[in-house]
Tab-separated table of C-alpha atoms in Angstrom:
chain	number	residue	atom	x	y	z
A	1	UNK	CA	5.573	-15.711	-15.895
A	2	UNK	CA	6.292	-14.720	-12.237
A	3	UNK	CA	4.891	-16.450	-9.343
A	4	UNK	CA	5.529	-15.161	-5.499
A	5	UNK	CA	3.901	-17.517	-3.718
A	6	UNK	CA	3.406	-16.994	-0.062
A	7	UNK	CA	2.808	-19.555	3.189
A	8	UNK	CA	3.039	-19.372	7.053
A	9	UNK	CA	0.230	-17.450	7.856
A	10	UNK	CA	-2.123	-18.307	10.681
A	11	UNK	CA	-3.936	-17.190	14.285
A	12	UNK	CA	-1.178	-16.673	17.138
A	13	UNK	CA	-1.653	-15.219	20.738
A	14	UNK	CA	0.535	-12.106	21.245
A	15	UNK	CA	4.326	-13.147	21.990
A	16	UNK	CA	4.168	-16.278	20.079
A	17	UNK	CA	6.023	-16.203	16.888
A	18	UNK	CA	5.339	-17.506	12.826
A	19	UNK	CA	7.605	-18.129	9.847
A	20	UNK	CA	6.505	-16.878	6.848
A	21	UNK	CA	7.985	-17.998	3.561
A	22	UNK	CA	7.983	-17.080	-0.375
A	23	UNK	CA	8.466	-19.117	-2.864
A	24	UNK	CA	9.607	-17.090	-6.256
A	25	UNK	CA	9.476	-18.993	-9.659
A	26	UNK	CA	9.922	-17.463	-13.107
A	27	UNK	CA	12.405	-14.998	-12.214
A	28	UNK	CA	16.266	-14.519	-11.967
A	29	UNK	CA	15.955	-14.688	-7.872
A	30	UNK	CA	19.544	-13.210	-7.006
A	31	UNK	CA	18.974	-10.198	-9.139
A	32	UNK	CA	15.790	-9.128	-7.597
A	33	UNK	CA	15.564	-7.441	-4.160
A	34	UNK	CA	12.971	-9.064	-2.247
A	35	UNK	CA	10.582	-7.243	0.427
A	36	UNK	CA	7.535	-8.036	2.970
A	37	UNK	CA	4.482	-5.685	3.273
A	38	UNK	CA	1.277	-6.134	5.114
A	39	UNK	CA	-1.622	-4.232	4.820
A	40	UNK	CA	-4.120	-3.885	8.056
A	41	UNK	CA	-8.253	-2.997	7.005
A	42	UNK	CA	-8.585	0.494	6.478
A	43	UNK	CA	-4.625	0.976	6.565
A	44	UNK	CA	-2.087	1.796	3.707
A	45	UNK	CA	0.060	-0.468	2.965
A	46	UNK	CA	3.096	-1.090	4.447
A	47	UNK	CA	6.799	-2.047	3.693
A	48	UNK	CA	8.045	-4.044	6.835
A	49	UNK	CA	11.223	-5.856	5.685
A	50	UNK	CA	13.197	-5.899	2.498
A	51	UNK	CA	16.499	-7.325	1.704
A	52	UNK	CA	18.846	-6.384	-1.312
A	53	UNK	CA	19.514	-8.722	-4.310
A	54	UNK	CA	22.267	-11.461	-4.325
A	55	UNK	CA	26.092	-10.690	-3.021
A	56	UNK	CA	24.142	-7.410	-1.029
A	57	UNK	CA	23.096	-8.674	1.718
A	58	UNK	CA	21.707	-5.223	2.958
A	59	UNK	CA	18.497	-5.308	5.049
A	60	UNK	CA	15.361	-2.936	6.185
A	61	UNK	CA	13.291	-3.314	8.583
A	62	UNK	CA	10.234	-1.149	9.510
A	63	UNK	CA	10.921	0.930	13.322
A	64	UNK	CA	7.964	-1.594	14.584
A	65	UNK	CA	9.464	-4.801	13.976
A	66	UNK	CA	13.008	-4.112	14.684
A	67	UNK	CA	14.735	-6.604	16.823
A	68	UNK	CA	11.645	-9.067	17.003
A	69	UNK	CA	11.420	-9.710	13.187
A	70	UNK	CA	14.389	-11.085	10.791
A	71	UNK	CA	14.121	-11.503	7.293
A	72	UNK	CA	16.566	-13.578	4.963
A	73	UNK	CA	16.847	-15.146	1.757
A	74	UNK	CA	17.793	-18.830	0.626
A	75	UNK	CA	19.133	-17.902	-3.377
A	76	UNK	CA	19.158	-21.746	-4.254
A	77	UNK	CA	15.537	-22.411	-3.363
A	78	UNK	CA	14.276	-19.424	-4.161
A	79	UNK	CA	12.675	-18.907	-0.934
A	80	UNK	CA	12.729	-15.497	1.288
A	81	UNK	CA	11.815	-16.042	4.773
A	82	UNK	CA	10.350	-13.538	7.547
A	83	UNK	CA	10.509	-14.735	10.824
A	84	UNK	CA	8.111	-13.189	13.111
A	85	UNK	CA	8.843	-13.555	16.831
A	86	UNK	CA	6.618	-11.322	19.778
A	87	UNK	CA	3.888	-10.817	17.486
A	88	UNK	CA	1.692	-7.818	19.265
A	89	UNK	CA	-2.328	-7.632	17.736
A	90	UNK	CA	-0.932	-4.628	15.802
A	91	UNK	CA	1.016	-7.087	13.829
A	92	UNK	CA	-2.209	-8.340	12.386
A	93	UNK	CA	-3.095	-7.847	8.575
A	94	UNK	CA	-2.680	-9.615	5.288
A	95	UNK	CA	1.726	-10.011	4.808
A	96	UNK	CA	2.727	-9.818	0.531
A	97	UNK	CA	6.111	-10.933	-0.822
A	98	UNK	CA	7.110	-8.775	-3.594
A	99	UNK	CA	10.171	-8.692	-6.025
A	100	UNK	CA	11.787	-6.015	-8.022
A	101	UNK	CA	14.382	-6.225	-10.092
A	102	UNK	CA	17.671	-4.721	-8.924
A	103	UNK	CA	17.902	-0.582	-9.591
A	104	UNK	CA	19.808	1.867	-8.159
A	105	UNK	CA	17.962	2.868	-4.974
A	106	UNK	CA	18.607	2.303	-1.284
A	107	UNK	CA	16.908	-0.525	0.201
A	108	UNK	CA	15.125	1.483	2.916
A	109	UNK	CA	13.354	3.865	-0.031
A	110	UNK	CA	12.111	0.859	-2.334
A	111	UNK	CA	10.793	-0.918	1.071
A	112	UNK	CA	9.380	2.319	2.288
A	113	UNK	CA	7.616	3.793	-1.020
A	114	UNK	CA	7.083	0.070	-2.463
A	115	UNK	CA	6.102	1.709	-5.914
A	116	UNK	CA	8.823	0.041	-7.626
A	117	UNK	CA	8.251	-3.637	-6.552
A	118	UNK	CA	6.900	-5.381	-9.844
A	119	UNK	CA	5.641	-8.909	-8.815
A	120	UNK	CA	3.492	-9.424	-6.057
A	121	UNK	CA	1.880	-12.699	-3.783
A	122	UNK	CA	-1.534	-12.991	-2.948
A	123	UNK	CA	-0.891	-12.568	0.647
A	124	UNK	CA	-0.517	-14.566	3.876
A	125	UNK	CA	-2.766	-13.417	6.988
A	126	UNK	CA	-1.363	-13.313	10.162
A	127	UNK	CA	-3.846	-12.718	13.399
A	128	UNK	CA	-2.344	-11.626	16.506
A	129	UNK	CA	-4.746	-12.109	19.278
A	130	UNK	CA	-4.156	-10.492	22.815
């Protein structure tokens, strides 16, 4: 059985940064692409950063978080990483890890549409205060 389990969450003041993590268990890690998507109240959901699977090392990132977050993936532990730096209050909302199993699609659709991401975390919430 899959497990994504996510950690790093918290309250920040706008500017400060956080490190989320996911921890991945029952899966073949390095064959699944691996993504980040938050969800604000009352907002769709949305894909912020994905990365492809093992010996890819292509990368999205949403047009709001470029250059202030950086996502990356540790294959021997598991373990994908977002780190958040300059968080802004619209940064708020509840962050999911999800997983899908490599497929023949560009990184920046599966991170956009998210439909084809499989496995799913319970979420992380980050708070950006101002």
């Amino acid at each position: 059985q899959v497990h994504l389990v996510e950690s790093g969450g918290g309250l920040v003041q706008a500017g400060e940064s956080l490190r989320l993590s996911c921890t991945a268990s029952g899966l073949t890690f390095g064959d699944h692409y691996m993504g980040w998507f938050r969800q604000a109240p009352g907002k769709e959901r949305e894909g912020v950063s994905c990365m492809a699977s093992d010996g890819d090392g292509t990368t999205y990132y949403t047009d709001s978080v470029k250059g202030r977050f950086t996502i990356s993936r540790d294959n021997a532990k598991n373990t994908l990483t977002l780190q958040m730096n300059g968080l802004q209050p619209s940064d708020t909302a509840m962050y999911y890890c999800g997983a899908v199993r490599r497929i023949r699609s560009s990184i920046e659709h599966l991170c956009r549409t998210g439909v084809y991401f499989a496995y799913w975390g319970q979420g992380t919430q980050v708070t950006v205060s101002s």
